[in-house]
PDB file of C-alpha atoms in Angstrom:
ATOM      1  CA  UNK A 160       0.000   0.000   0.000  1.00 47.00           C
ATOM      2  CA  UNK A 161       2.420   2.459   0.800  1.00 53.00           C
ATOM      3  CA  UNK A 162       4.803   4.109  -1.719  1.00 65.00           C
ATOM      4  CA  UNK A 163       8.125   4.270  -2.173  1.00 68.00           C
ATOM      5  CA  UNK A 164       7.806   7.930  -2.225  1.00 77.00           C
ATOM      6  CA  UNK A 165       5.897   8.451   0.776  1.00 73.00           C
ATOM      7  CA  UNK A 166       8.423   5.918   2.672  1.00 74.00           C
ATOM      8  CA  UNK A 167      11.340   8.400   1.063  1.00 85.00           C
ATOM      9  CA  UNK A 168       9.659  11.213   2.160  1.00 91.00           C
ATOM     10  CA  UNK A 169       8.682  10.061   5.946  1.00 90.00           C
ATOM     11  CA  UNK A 170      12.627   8.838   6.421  1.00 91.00           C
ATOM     12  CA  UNK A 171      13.772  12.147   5.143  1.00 95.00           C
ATOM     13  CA  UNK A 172      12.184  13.980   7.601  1.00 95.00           C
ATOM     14  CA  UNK A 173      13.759  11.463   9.869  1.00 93.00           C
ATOM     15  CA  UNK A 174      17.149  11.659   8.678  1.00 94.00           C
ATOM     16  CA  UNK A 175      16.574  15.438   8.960  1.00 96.00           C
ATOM     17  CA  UNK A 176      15.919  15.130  12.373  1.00 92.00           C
ATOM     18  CA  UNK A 177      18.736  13.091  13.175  1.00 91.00           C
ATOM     19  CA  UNK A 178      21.047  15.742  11.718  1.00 93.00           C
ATOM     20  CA  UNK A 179      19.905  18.420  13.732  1.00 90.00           C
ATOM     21  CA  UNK A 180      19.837  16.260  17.181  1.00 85.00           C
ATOM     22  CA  UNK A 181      23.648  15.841  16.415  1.00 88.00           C
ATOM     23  CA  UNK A 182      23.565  20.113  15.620  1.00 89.00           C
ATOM     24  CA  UNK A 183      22.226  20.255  19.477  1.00 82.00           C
ATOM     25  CA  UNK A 184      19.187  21.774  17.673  1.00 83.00           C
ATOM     26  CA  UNK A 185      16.171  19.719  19.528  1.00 80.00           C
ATOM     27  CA  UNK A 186      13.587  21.815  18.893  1.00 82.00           C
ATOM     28  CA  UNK A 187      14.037  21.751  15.248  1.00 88.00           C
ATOM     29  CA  UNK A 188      14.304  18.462  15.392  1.00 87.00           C
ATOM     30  CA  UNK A 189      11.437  17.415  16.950  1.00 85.00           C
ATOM     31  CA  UNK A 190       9.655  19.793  14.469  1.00 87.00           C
ATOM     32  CA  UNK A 191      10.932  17.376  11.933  1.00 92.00           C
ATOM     33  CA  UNK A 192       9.723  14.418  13.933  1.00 90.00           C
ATOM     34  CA  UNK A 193       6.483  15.906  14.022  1.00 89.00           C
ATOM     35  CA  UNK A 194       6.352  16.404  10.362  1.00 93.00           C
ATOM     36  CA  UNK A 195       7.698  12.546   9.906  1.00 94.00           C
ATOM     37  CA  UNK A 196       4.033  11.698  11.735  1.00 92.00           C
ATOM     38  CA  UNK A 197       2.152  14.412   9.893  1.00 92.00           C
ATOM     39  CA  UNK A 198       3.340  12.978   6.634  1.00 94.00           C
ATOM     40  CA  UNK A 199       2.122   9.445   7.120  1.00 93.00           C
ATOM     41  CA  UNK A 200      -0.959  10.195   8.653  1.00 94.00           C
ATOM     42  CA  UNK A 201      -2.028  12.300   5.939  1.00 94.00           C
ATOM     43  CA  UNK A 202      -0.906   9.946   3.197  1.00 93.00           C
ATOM     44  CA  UNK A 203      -2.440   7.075   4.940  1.00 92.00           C
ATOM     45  CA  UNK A 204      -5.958   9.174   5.320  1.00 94.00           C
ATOM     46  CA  UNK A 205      -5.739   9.797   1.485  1.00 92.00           C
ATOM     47  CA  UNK A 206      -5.228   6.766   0.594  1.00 91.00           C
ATOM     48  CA  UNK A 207      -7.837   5.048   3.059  1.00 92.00           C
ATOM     49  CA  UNK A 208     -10.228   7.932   1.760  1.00 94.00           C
ATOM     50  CA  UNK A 209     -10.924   9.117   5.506  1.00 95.00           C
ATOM     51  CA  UNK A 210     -11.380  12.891   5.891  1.00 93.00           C
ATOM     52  CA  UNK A 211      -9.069  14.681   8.035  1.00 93.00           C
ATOM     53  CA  UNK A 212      -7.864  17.874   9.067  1.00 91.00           C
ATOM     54  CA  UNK A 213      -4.384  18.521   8.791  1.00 84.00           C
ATOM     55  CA  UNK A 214      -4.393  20.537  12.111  1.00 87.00           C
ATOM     56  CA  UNK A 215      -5.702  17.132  14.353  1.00 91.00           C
ATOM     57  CA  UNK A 216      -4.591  14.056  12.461  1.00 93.00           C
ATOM     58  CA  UNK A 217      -5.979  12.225  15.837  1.00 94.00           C
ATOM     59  CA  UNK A 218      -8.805  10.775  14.295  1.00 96.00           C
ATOM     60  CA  UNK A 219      -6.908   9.353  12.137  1.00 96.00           C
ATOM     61  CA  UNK A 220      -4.499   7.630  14.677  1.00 96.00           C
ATOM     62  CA  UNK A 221      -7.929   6.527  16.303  1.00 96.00           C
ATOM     63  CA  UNK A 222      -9.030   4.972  13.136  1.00 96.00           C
ATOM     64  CA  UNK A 223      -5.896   2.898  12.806  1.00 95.00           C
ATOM     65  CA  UNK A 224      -5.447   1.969  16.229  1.00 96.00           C
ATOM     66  CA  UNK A 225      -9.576   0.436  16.213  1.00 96.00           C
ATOM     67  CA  UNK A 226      -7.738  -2.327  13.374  1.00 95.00           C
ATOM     68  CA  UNK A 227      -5.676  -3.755  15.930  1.00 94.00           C
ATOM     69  CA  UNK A 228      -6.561  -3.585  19.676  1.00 92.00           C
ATOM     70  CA  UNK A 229      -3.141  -4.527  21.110  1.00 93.00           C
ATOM     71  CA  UNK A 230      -0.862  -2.664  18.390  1.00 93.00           C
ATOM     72  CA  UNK A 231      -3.652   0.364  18.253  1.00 93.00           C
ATOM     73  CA  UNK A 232      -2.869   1.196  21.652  1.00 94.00           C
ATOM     74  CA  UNK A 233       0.550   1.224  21.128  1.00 94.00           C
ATOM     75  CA  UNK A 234       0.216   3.525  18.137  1.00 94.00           C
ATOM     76  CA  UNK A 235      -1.503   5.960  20.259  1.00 94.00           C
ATOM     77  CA  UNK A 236       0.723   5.746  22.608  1.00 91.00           C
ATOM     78  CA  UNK A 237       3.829   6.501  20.393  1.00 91.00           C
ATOM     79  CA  UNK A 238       1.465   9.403  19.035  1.00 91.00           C
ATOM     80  CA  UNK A 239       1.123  11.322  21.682  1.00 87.00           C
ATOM     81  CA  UNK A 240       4.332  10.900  22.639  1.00 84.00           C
ATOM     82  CA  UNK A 241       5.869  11.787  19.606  1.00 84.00           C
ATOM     83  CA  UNK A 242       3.137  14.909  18.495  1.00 83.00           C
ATOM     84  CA  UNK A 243       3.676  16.624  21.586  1.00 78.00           C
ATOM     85  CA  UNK A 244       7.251  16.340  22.189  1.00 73.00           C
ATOM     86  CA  UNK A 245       8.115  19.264  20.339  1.00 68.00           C
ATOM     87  CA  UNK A 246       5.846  21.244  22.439  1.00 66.00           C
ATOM     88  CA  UNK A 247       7.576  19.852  25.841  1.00 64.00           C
ATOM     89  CA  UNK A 248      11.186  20.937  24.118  1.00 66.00           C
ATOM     90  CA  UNK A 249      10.028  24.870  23.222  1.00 62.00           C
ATOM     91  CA  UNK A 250       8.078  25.431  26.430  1.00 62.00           C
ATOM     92  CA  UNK A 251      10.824  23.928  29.075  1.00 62.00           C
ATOM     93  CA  UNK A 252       8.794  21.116  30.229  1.00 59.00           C
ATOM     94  CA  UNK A 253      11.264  18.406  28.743  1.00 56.00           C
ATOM     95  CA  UNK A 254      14.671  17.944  30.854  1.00 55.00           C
ATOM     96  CA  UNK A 255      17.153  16.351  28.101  1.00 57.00           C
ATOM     97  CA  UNK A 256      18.469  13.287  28.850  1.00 62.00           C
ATOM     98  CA  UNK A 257      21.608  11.322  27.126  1.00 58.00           C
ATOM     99  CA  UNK A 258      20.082   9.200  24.269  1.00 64.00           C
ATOM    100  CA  UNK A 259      16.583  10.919  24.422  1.00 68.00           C
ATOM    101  CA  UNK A 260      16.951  11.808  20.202  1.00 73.00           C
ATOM    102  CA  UNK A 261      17.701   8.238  19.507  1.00 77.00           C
ATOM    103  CA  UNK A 262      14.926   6.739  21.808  1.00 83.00           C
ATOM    104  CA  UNK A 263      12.301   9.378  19.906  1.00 84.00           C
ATOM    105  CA  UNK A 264      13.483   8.636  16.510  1.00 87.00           C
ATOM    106  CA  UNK A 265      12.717   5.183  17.463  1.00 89.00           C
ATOM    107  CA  UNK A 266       9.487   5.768  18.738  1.00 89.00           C
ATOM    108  CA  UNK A 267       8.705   7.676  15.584  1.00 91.00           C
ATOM    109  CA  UNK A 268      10.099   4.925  13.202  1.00 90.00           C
ATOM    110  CA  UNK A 269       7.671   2.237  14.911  1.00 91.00           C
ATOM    111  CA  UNK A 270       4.881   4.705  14.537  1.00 92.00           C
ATOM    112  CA  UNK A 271       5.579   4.966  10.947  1.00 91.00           C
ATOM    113  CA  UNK A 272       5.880   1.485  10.433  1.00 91.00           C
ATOM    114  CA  UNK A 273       2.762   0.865  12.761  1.00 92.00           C
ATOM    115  CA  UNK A 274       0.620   3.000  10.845  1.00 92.00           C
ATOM    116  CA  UNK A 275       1.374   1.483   7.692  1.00 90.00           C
ATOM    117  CA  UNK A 276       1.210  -1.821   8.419  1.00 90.00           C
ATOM    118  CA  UNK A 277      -2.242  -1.143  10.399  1.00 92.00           C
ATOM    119  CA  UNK A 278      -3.458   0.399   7.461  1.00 91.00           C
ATOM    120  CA  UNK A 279      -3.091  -2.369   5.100  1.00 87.00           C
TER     121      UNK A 279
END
């Protein structure tokens, strides 16, 4: 189901992200993250034919995670995480830790791969 260039595109953004968590830059990172989630959801959506809104791509999560109860919860989980971690850097509520990039750019992977794999 999924494309090659949608797969490209997702693991740019994630390459992108690791770049700029070696630059010390976490915030734009986890923008990038964020974007790596945005991507899929909305490609996933379009091709499932759901309606969404670009600015709360929960629904969509929701829809995915309602395939699968087991990995649907862990999707969500990896979600919110992920979505929101960004906000946590550029507010101050996120003390970084040694090895937090790597552990969120594998959270973000397994959502990506989650999603897809859900929404076959």
């Amino acid at each position: 189901m999924q494309s090659h260039k949608e797969l490209k595109t997702a693991q740019d953004y994630l390459d992108a992200a690791d770049r700029e968590f070696e630059n010390a830059d976490a915030l734009a990172a986890t923008e990038l993250l964020r974007a790596a989630l945005t991507h899929t959801l909305t490609q996933v959506a379009v091709e499932k034919g759901w309606s969404y809104d670009d600015t709360d791509l929960y629904p969509v999560v929701k829809k995915l995670a309602e395939r699968d109860e087991q990995q649907g919860d862990i999707l969500l989980g990896e979600f919110l995480a992920a979505y929101h971690y960004p906000d946590k850097v550029h507010y101050g509520r996120f003390v970084w830790q040694d090895g937090d990039s790597h552990r969120m750019l594998r959270v973000v992977r397994g959502f990506i791969e989650r999603a897809w794999k859900l929404a076959e």
